[in-house]
Amino acid sequence: MTLPPQADSSSADHPVTPAGAPGVGRVAKAIPEATVARLAVYLRVLGQLAEGGAETVSSEELAAVSGVNSAKLRKDLSHIGTHGIRGVGYDVAVLQQELERVLGQDHPQAVALVGVGNLGHALAGYGGFGGRGFPVTALFDVDPDLVGILINGIEVRHARDIPQACREAGVTIGMIATPAQAAQAVCDQLVESGVHAILNFAPAVLQVPEDVEVRKVDLAVELQVLAFHVAGRGGITDHVATPPQVVNGRNGSAVPAS
Amino acid sequence: MTLPPQADSSSADHPVTPAGAPGVGRVAKAIPEATVARLAVYLRVLGQLAEGGAETVSSEELAAVSGVNSAKLRKDLSHIGTHGIRGVGYDVAVLQQELERVLGQDHPQAVALVGVGNLGHALAGYGGFGGRGFPVTALFDVDPDLVGILINGIEVRHARDIPQACREAGVTIGMIATPAQAAQAVCDQLVESGVHAILNFAPAVLQVPEDVEVRKVDLAVELQVLAFHVAGRGGITDHVATPPQVVNGRNGSAVPAS
DNA sequence: AATTGTGAAACTTTTCACAGCG
DNA sequence: CGCTGTGAAAAGTTTCACAATT
């Protein structure tokens, strides 16, 4: 009965105002939230294709590799005023650039991470963040055993320095990997520091002003959703045992892990 | 041009067959995917409320603390045939139990984790997974430096043992925290082991048979979505006033840090 | 001939608003 | 009276299917 009410603008909420749009009389239609997340996937896949030497790609191909259907992909790309070539497909390099621009990835965003315990430490050490372009430039914690240590060459500072350090480093995105009960206070400090985008790993719903975007990664919820599916199938698994069906031909690959 | 096509049943895909439903006549209405994820949140919040000594809670209260609006919460609960008391609210303990049952949390699910590198190590070390009920009972990797070590008292085994070890341990949920290029092979092995639910942290789209549920957590995508908002907001914060109320959103549990 | 871009249809999810119950 | 449960409307998202374009 004492828990604070909370708001958040995570996952699928409000539509989104367009990015680059330089012109004047711009009222360009917003890009749907669901689309934005997929654009990021397309961008990653395009990178892989480019590495493989592809110069063009059809919506059919790109969609297949991205795990969506081609109509959806084309609709998604139509939101960014795309420049595919009918009868041919998309120029990989051009599309890549276009997506980077729209996603605001042409300028790297400085990221601050608060909470370098178990998970936070891993996140801090996870250099590059898959797609790169998101340098973690500031680390914070309150644990005296952690404050002062270096992770990936970055010193962990005390959380009380968040506002000052974030402003100095020009941080635009904050990640919260603290225990739940500390999350709101940390969030408030990040907001105070001028951060408008927060990725929250703590199992807590954050309350933020409406111009701050929060996304959350909630491992327990993910597992529970999976458990739901397991339970739902539980007694009914009898069908189609588990044939060694691997639909696509090529596959294999050694398995590095670290 | 050599990348395999992929399908994925992650986020919001097929509707879902009901859980506990013991009766004969099956076919009860499916619970919407979006709802399932929120039920997990409500369950966590109820736990906090129960700890705080609350015996009943209104949809308004529970919704506020969960970061959603009350109509949505009531609609969500209506899918599980709820038993609120008009004029009063919900009995906290009853609702908790009901949610646990529906989410299949009354029996804990054994979880296997493949890839105990940077991120995987943190996941393995995080005992309890927020909501608990998801014991990590098997760890795998291919790195000789990692195979054989103990994490939280569990020995890391070679990935080649996945099928055997998973069957022995009765694993029902697999987590993949390997590099992208290893993910599909690992996934295939998990599926072969009879695992029907997979949480994928690798930046790759997994191809699975349709009776396997995959959810993915993609940190790079999350950051890119946030970067999009940072880039887009700059000049255009044309919001629609500030409603006197909690907006909505979602939340979840995740991983503590220190 | 192949493939994009897109209106319109289908479907899903959210919100509204209120009847009905305790 | 206060609050739940829900039908119906609205909003958002996906899919279809085809005319337009290279």
XYZ file of C-alpha atoms (C1' of nucleotides) in Angstrom:
560
model
C 0.000 0.000 0.000
C 2.959 2.284 0.141
C 4.319 1.658 -3.285
C 4.444 4.696 -5.504
C 2.326 4.890 -8.622
C 4.322 4.829 -11.759
C 4.279 5.760 -15.350
C 6.450 4.721 -18.167
C 6.635 5.094 -21.847
C 8.325 1.849 -22.646
C 7.651 -0.570 -25.335
C 4.626 0.093 -27.459
C 3.362 3.457 -26.478
C 3.035 6.712 -28.236
C 3.809 7.130 -31.861
C 6.975 8.781 -32.641
C 8.043 11.948 -34.308
C 10.282 11.591 -37.321
C 13.996 11.917 -37.163
C 16.162 13.614 -39.724
C 13.483 15.626 -41.518
C 15.300 18.789 -42.453
C 12.709 20.666 -44.509
C 10.445 23.356 -43.170
C 6.781 22.563 -43.418
C 7.427 19.082 -42.073
C 4.531 17.216 -40.560
C 5.737 13.880 -41.828
C 3.863 10.963 -40.402
C 5.235 9.420 -37.269
C 7.048 6.128 -37.460
C 5.171 3.451 -35.517
C 6.923 2.274 -32.407
C 6.828 -1.338 -33.531
C 8.505 -0.357 -36.758
C 11.384 1.422 -35.058
C 12.469 -1.707 -33.241
C 12.450 -3.671 -36.463
C 14.430 -1.029 -38.302
C 17.223 -1.685 -35.854
C 17.107 -5.344 -36.735
C 17.176 -4.642 -40.453
C 20.179 -2.441 -39.931
C 22.067 -5.195 -38.189
C 21.181 -7.697 -40.853
C 22.233 -5.293 -43.570
C 25.604 -5.036 -41.902
C 25.987 -8.782 -42.113
C 24.899 -8.800 -45.733
C 27.317 -6.007 -46.579
C 30.123 -7.965 -44.987
C 29.131 -10.865 -47.167
C 29.615 -8.668 -50.180
C 26.003 -8.116 -51.171
C 25.345 -4.920 -53.098
C 21.605 -5.150 -53.376
C 18.957 -7.091 -51.558
C 15.290 -7.700 -52.230
C 12.609 -7.178 -49.640
C 12.024 -10.889 -49.777
C 15.604 -11.743 -48.884
C 16.085 -9.096 -46.254
C 12.780 -10.010 -44.670
C 13.607 -13.703 -44.555
C 16.912 -13.136 -42.833
C 15.351 -10.650 -40.435
C 12.597 -13.036 -39.497
C 9.645 -10.995 -40.760
C 7.531 -11.224 -43.864
C 8.305 -9.109 -46.853
C 5.127 -7.060 -46.822
C 5.857 -5.935 -43.321
C 9.382 -5.071 -44.223
C 8.308 -2.995 -47.176
C 5.697 -1.224 -45.107
C 8.289 -0.534 -42.447
C 10.707 0.894 -44.958
C 7.986 2.963 -46.546
C 7.809 4.930 -43.296
C 11.290 6.254 -43.825
C 10.640 7.307 -47.407
C 12.714 4.590 -48.847
C 14.460 4.352 -52.131
C 14.189 0.816 -53.328
C 14.442 0.104 -57.021
C 11.475 -1.718 -58.498
C 12.394 -4.890 -60.195
C 15.717 -4.924 -58.385
C 15.587 -4.373 -54.650
C 17.447 -2.114 -52.264
C 20.985 -0.885 -52.456
C 22.524 -2.298 -49.317
C 24.867 0.595 -48.624
C 22.226 3.226 -49.245
C 19.658 1.542 -47.074
C 22.195 1.061 -44.332
C 23.022 4.718 -44.332
C 19.403 5.707 -44.411
C 18.599 3.521 -41.432
C 21.564 4.805 -39.488
C 20.404 8.319 -40.085
C 16.830 7.628 -39.044
C 17.875 5.740 -35.949
C 20.144 8.561 -34.909
C 23.157 6.377 -35.172
C 25.184 8.698 -37.313
C 26.326 10.358 -34.133
C 27.296 7.973 -31.366
C 25.401 8.399 -28.104
C 27.268 8.474 -24.838
C 25.839 5.963 -22.398
C 26.007 5.984 -18.609
C 25.535 2.833 -16.610
C 24.422 2.922 -12.999
C 24.937 -0.205 -10.956
C 27.984 -2.285 -11.730
C 27.090 -5.300 -9.645
C 26.498 -8.645 -11.179
C 24.640 -7.749 -14.337
C 25.906 -4.195 -14.572
C 29.479 -5.366 -14.526
C 28.758 -7.628 -17.446
C 27.051 -4.861 -19.345
C 29.978 -2.546 -18.747
C 32.408 -5.145 -19.947
C 30.310 -6.004 -22.935
C 32.252 -3.689 -25.207
C 30.597 -2.542 -28.358
C 27.044 -3.564 -27.627
C 26.534 -5.669 -30.649
C 25.776 -2.914 -33.070
C 28.380 -0.559 -31.682
C 27.918 3.190 -31.596
C 27.021 3.206 -27.937
C 30.178 3.828 -25.948
C 29.652 3.421 -22.224
C 31.401 6.505 -20.975
C 30.420 6.660 -17.339
C 29.926 4.071 -14.616
C 28.350 4.557 -11.225
C 27.594 2.605 -8.097
C 27.223 3.252 -4.396
C 29.126 0.229 -3.144
C 32.469 1.399 -1.676
C 34.049 -1.815 -2.895
C 33.149 -0.918 -6.442
C 33.624 2.831 -6.485
C 37.078 3.530 -7.773
C 37.723 0.345 -9.672
C 38.313 0.390 -13.391
C 36.170 -1.556 -15.838
C 37.283 -1.484 -19.422
C 39.435 1.464 -18.487
C 36.581 3.460 -17.035
C 36.518 4.378 -13.390
C 33.425 3.624 -11.382
C 32.282 6.781 -9.652
C 29.926 7.249 -6.775
C 26.300 7.598 -7.763
C 26.123 10.980 -6.136
C 28.257 12.313 -8.964
C 25.744 11.323 -11.601
C 24.469 14.774 -12.530
C 27.852 16.371 -12.791
C 29.599 13.497 -14.524
C 26.792 12.902 -16.991
C 26.702 16.502 -18.048
C 30.436 16.590 -18.445
C 30.445 13.470 -20.559
C 27.439 14.530 -22.611
C 25.536 11.407 -21.719
C 22.270 11.004 -23.613
C 21.266 7.481 -22.637
C 21.227 6.002 -19.162
C 21.149 2.340 -18.214
C 19.953 1.306 -14.778
C 21.166 -2.018 -13.437
C 20.671 -1.459 -9.742
C 18.441 -3.333 -7.350
C 14.779 -2.417 -7.691
C 14.568 -0.235 -4.648
C 17.319 2.066 -5.855
C 16.054 2.391 -9.390
C 13.673 5.311 -9.015
C 16.182 7.497 -7.214
C 18.812 6.742 -9.811
C 16.326 7.446 -12.548
C 15.503 10.805 -11.031
C 19.159 11.703 -10.981
C 19.621 10.712 -14.583
C 16.651 12.805 -15.601
C 18.045 15.675 -13.616
C 21.240 15.259 -15.597
C 19.377 15.886 -18.812
C 19.131 12.280 -19.904
C 16.015 11.671 -22.000
C 16.355 7.985 -22.694
C 16.702 5.215 -20.140
C 17.137 1.490 -20.420
C 15.956 -0.082 -17.209
C 17.097 -3.517 -16.074
C 15.777 -3.182 -12.554
C 12.512 -4.925 -11.746
C 10.675 -1.721 -11.053
C 8.381 0.545 -13.009
C 9.953 3.948 -13.322
C 8.139 7.198 -13.091
C 9.468 9.816 -15.475
C 8.444 13.101 -17.076
C 6.791 12.561 -20.390
C 9.664 13.741 -22.484
C 11.792 10.898 -21.170
C 11.662 7.570 -22.938
C 12.050 4.457 -20.832
C 12.497 0.961 -22.125
C 12.855 -1.959 -19.858
C 14.502 -5.315 -20.060
C 12.880 -7.607 -17.607
C 14.371 -11.045 -17.391
C 11.956 -12.418 -14.850
C 9.008 -11.387 -16.964
C 10.549 -12.956 -20.036
C 11.002 -16.208 -18.198
C 7.488 -16.109 -16.854
C 6.054 -15.589 -20.286
C 8.024 -18.594 -21.450
C 6.886 -20.582 -18.444
C 3.338 -19.749 -19.397
C 3.876 -21.251 -22.792
C 5.523 -24.323 -21.363
C 2.674 -24.795 -18.939
C 0.101 -24.256 -21.640
C 1.625 -26.944 -23.747
C 2.653 -29.117 -20.854
C 0.295 -32.034 -21.211
C -0.306 -31.509 -24.878
C 3.147 -31.937 -26.318
C 2.493 -35.333 -27.764
C 2.323 -34.196 -31.340
C 5.252 -33.932 -33.733
C 7.862 -35.068 -31.260
C 11.100 -33.395 -32.166
C 12.359 -34.401 -35.558
C 15.850 -33.238 -36.391
C 14.215 -30.815 -38.746
C 16.381 -27.862 -39.384
C 14.604 -26.115 -42.095
C 17.362 -24.272 -43.790
C 20.165 -26.144 -45.438
C 23.352 -24.457 -44.367
C 23.935 -24.304 -40.746
C 26.701 -25.855 -38.724
C 29.317 -23.459 -37.392
C 31.677 -24.015 -34.588
C 30.506 -22.752 -31.275
C 32.581 -20.126 -29.600
C 31.066 -18.904 -26.444
C 32.891 -16.213 -24.642
C 23.963 -13.515 -49.476
C 24.770 -16.537 -47.434
C 22.833 -15.761 -44.355
C 20.110 -18.258 -43.561
C 16.508 -17.171 -43.601
C 14.948 -17.096 -40.222
C 11.688 -17.158 -38.460
C 11.003 -16.006 -35.002
C 8.109 -16.199 -32.705
C 9.365 -13.631 -30.298
C 7.533 -10.706 -29.010
C 3.989 -10.407 -30.194
C 3.090 -13.355 -32.249
C 0.476 -16.001 -32.022
C -2.281 -15.940 -29.506
C -1.903 -18.309 -26.735
C -3.720 -21.305 -25.478
C -4.920 -21.169 -21.908
C -2.856 -22.581 -19.117
C -4.231 -24.473 -16.188
C -7.545 -25.313 -17.852
C -8.122 -28.799 -16.509
C -11.571 -29.371 -17.949
C -12.245 -31.353 -21.030
C -13.811 -29.019 -23.532
C -10.542 -27.146 -24.260
C -10.765 -24.222 -26.623
C -11.260 -21.661 -23.853
C -10.430 -18.229 -25.197
C -6.757 -17.592 -25.662
C -4.989 -15.056 -23.509
C -3.484 -12.301 -25.646
C 0.276 -12.325 -25.784
C 0.493 -8.736 -24.612
C -1.608 -9.598 -21.617
C 0.590 -12.488 -20.526
C 3.601 -10.220 -20.128
C 1.612 -7.824 -18.010
C 0.241 -10.584 -15.818
C 3.803 -11.315 -14.808
C 4.199 -7.716 -13.778
C 1.013 -7.710 -11.773
C 2.190 -10.806 -9.997
C 5.409 -9.172 -8.934
C 3.646 -6.047 -7.779
C 1.170 -8.135 -5.817
C 4.083 -9.729 -4.053
C 5.320 -6.325 -3.005
C 1.872 -5.296 -1.877
C 1.451 -8.497 0.086
C 4.753 -7.866 1.811
C 3.473 -4.451 2.697
C 0.535 -6.091 4.406
C -2.217 -5.282 1.926
C -5.145 -7.687 1.924
C -7.133 -6.227 -0.900
C -6.296 -3.917 -3.732
C -8.429 -2.045 -6.245
C -7.811 -2.156 -9.964
C -6.974 1.516 -9.752
C -4.240 0.971 -7.183
C -2.747 -2.119 -8.695
C -2.768 -0.518 -12.110
C -1.054 2.619 -10.873
C 1.751 0.729 -9.223
C 2.122 -1.535 -12.241
C 2.309 1.394 -14.596
C -0.800 0.667 -16.634
C -4.272 2.127 -16.627
C -7.030 0.479 -14.691
C -9.213 -0.432 -17.645
C -6.385 -2.352 -19.187
C -5.681 -4.117 -15.952
C -9.297 -5.155 -15.517
C -9.458 -6.353 -19.081
C -6.265 -8.310 -18.581
C -7.599 -9.955 -15.454
C -10.882 -10.720 -17.129
C -8.989 -13.085 -19.405
C -8.151 -15.325 -16.495
C -11.687 -15.403 -15.194
C -10.974 -13.276 -12.230
C -12.799 -12.979 -8.976
C -12.673 -9.400 -7.898
C -15.282 -8.138 -5.512
C -17.335 -5.247 -6.786
C -17.210 -2.260 -4.566
C -14.092 -3.604 -2.900
C -11.325 -4.790 -5.197
C -9.267 -7.931 -5.401
C -8.077 -10.173 -2.627
C -4.321 -9.927 -2.888
C -3.562 -13.494 -1.872
C -6.215 -14.997 -4.100
C -5.155 -13.007 -7.118
C -1.537 -13.880 -6.505
C -2.313 -17.548 -6.453
C -4.471 -17.298 -9.510
C -1.729 -15.558 -11.457
C 0.872 -18.048 -10.357
C -1.303 -20.839 -11.570
C -2.004 -19.254 -14.924
C 1.631 -18.387 -15.493
C 2.672 -21.909 -14.718
C 4.692 -20.793 -11.773
C 3.276 -23.270 -9.346
C 5.892 -25.726 -10.551
C 9.383 -24.307 -10.958
C 10.939 -24.654 -14.407
C 14.495 -25.864 -14.786
C 16.545 -23.488 -16.892
C 19.665 -24.204 -18.921
C 22.050 -21.453 -19.895
C 24.359 -21.813 -22.867
C 27.273 -19.405 -23.083
C 28.854 -18.301 -19.847
C 31.047 -15.596 -21.268
C 30.624 -12.022 -20.252
C 26.860 -11.685 -20.138
C 26.125 -15.336 -19.563
C 28.350 -15.424 -16.531
C 26.376 -12.598 -15.010
C 23.107 -14.326 -15.763
C 24.349 -17.536 -14.212
C 25.608 -15.746 -11.159
C 22.348 -14.030 -10.624
C 20.630 -16.605 -8.457
C 16.900 -16.430 -8.265
C 15.991 -14.320 -11.262
C 13.898 -11.712 -9.604
C 10.684 -13.577 -9.258
C 12.421 -16.796 -8.378
C 11.062 -20.119 -9.481
C 13.551 -20.387 -12.307
C 16.548 -22.304 -11.024
C 19.418 -22.375 -13.485
C 20.317 -26.021 -13.339
C 22.693 -26.471 -16.233
C 25.464 -24.381 -17.729
C 27.260 -24.903 -21.015
C 30.026 -23.396 -23.062
C 32.641 -24.519 -25.548
C 35.542 -22.493 -24.235
C 38.016 -24.905 -22.589
C 38.852 -22.208 -20.067
C 35.264 -22.149 -18.932
C 34.251 -25.767 -19.193
C 34.721 -27.327 -15.794
C 34.548 -24.231 -13.651
C 31.832 -23.820 -11.072
C 29.431 -20.913 -11.056
C 27.092 -20.744 -8.131
C 27.959 -24.339 -7.432
C 27.058 -25.523 -10.900
C 29.665 -26.964 -13.188
C 29.966 -25.620 -16.692
C 29.755 -28.484 -19.138
C 30.745 -28.671 -22.752
C 28.036 -27.646 -25.166
C 28.182 -31.023 -26.818
C 26.529 -32.457 -23.718
C 23.470 -30.278 -24.063
C 20.975 -32.914 -25.150
C 21.944 -35.458 -22.573
C 22.349 -33.054 -19.681
C 19.150 -31.170 -20.436
C 17.107 -34.315 -20.525
C 18.637 -35.533 -17.301
C 17.929 -32.277 -15.554
C 14.436 -31.937 -16.987
C 15.204 -28.568 -18.478
C 12.173 -26.827 -19.945
C 13.564 -23.394 -20.685
C 16.820 -22.589 -22.447
C 18.723 -19.315 -22.415
C 21.215 -18.548 -25.142
C 23.971 -16.068 -24.348
C 26.503 -17.057 -26.980
C 27.900 -14.969 -29.808
C 25.503 -14.571 -32.701
C 27.141 -17.048 -35.007
C 26.812 -19.870 -32.508
C 23.234 -19.180 -31.551
C 21.415 -21.195 -34.204
C 23.435 -24.336 -33.598
C 22.898 -24.069 -29.878
C 19.230 -23.462 -30.424
C 18.974 -26.586 -32.547
C 20.571 -28.596 -29.795
C 18.215 -27.234 -27.186
C 15.252 -28.043 -29.361
C 16.624 -31.488 -29.876
C 16.761 -31.808 -26.110
C 13.047 -31.260 -25.880
C 13.188 -27.627 -24.810
C 10.138 -25.726 -26.018
C 10.923 -22.267 -24.688
C 14.018 -20.237 -25.390
C 15.209 -16.857 -24.239
C 17.723 -15.564 -26.739
C 20.281 -12.896 -25.859
C 22.358 -13.367 -28.973
C 21.870 -10.784 -31.703
C 20.525 -13.306 -34.166
C 17.092 -14.361 -35.308
C 16.535 -18.000 -34.484
C 14.770 -20.494 -36.639
C 12.687 -22.972 -34.680
C 9.851 -25.450 -35.177
C 6.537 -23.863 -34.505
C 5.909 -25.516 -31.210
C 8.928 -23.775 -29.741
C 8.504 -20.335 -28.260
C 11.389 -17.925 -28.608
C 11.693 -14.575 -26.956
C 14.649 -12.365 -27.525
C 16.392 -9.736 -25.515
C 18.433 -7.578 -27.784
C 20.381 -4.901 -26.026
C 21.655 -3.265 -29.174
C 18.131 -2.932 -30.496
C 16.948 -1.417 -27.234
C 19.682 1.162 -27.351
C 18.973 1.963 -30.954
C 15.316 2.536 -30.252
C 16.324 4.903 -27.496
C 18.804 6.626 -29.775
C 15.987 7.126 -32.220
C 13.990 8.924 -29.606
C 16.912 11.047 -28.549
C 17.568 12.027 -32.136
C 13.932 12.662 -32.924
C 12.914 14.607 -29.915
C 15.407 17.402 -30.164
C 13.159 20.139 -31.501
C 9.769 18.515 -31.507
C 8.516 18.014 -27.991
C 4.956 18.824 -28.942
C 3.293 16.793 -26.260
C -0.365 16.875 -25.430
C -0.461 18.458 -22.032
C 0.130 16.444 -18.915
C -2.768 14.257 -17.919
C -3.444 14.487 -14.200
C -2.988 10.784 -14.091
C -0.679 7.970 -14.573
C -0.327 7.327 -18.221
C 0.425 3.711 -18.753
C 3.253 1.445 -19.617
C 4.621 -1.723 -18.370
C 7.372 -2.934 -16.278
C 8.995 -6.038 -15.251
C 11.462 -7.636 -13.095
C 14.993 -8.109 -14.067
C 18.279 -8.457 -12.465
C 19.698 -6.693 -9.484
C 23.152 -5.391 -9.592
C 25.243 -5.198 -6.519
C 9.943 -10.039 -65.507
C 10.750 -8.890 -61.137
C 10.012 -6.230 -57.304
C 8.624 -2.081 -54.911
C 5.182 0.874 -52.612
C 0.603 1.190 -50.904
C -4.439 1.348 -50.363
C -7.720 -1.440 -48.200
C -8.985 -5.451 -45.337
C -8.129 -8.185 -41.333
C -6.665 -8.601 -37.033
C -4.937 -7.200 -32.368
C -4.730 -4.195 -28.515
C -6.189 -0.262 -25.979
C -9.467 2.847 -24.273
C -14.043 4.356 -23.174
C -18.054 4.353 -20.611
C -21.509 2.303 -18.098
C -24.586 -1.447 -16.493
C -24.724 -4.273 -12.678
C -23.168 -6.169 -8.428
C -21.750 -6.246 -3.547
C -21.828 4.289 -3.228
C -17.659 2.307 -5.222
C -15.705 -0.817 -8.059
C -15.639 -4.675 -11.220
C -16.485 -6.733 -15.626
C -17.459 -5.974 -20.382
C -19.539 -4.598 -24.769
C -18.488 -1.359 -28.171
C -15.534 2.210 -30.222
C -10.959 3.655 -31.290
C -6.284 3.114 -32.265
C -2.507 0.510 -33.795
C -0.415 -3.265 -36.471
C -0.167 -6.860 -39.858
C -1.393 -8.982 -44.025
C -3.214 -9.024 -48.651
C -3.036 -8.157 -53.275
C -2.040 -5.428 -57.137
C -0.992 -1.353 -59.893
C 3.204 1.142 -60.821
C 7.937 1.193 -62.077
C 12.382 -0.043 -63.515
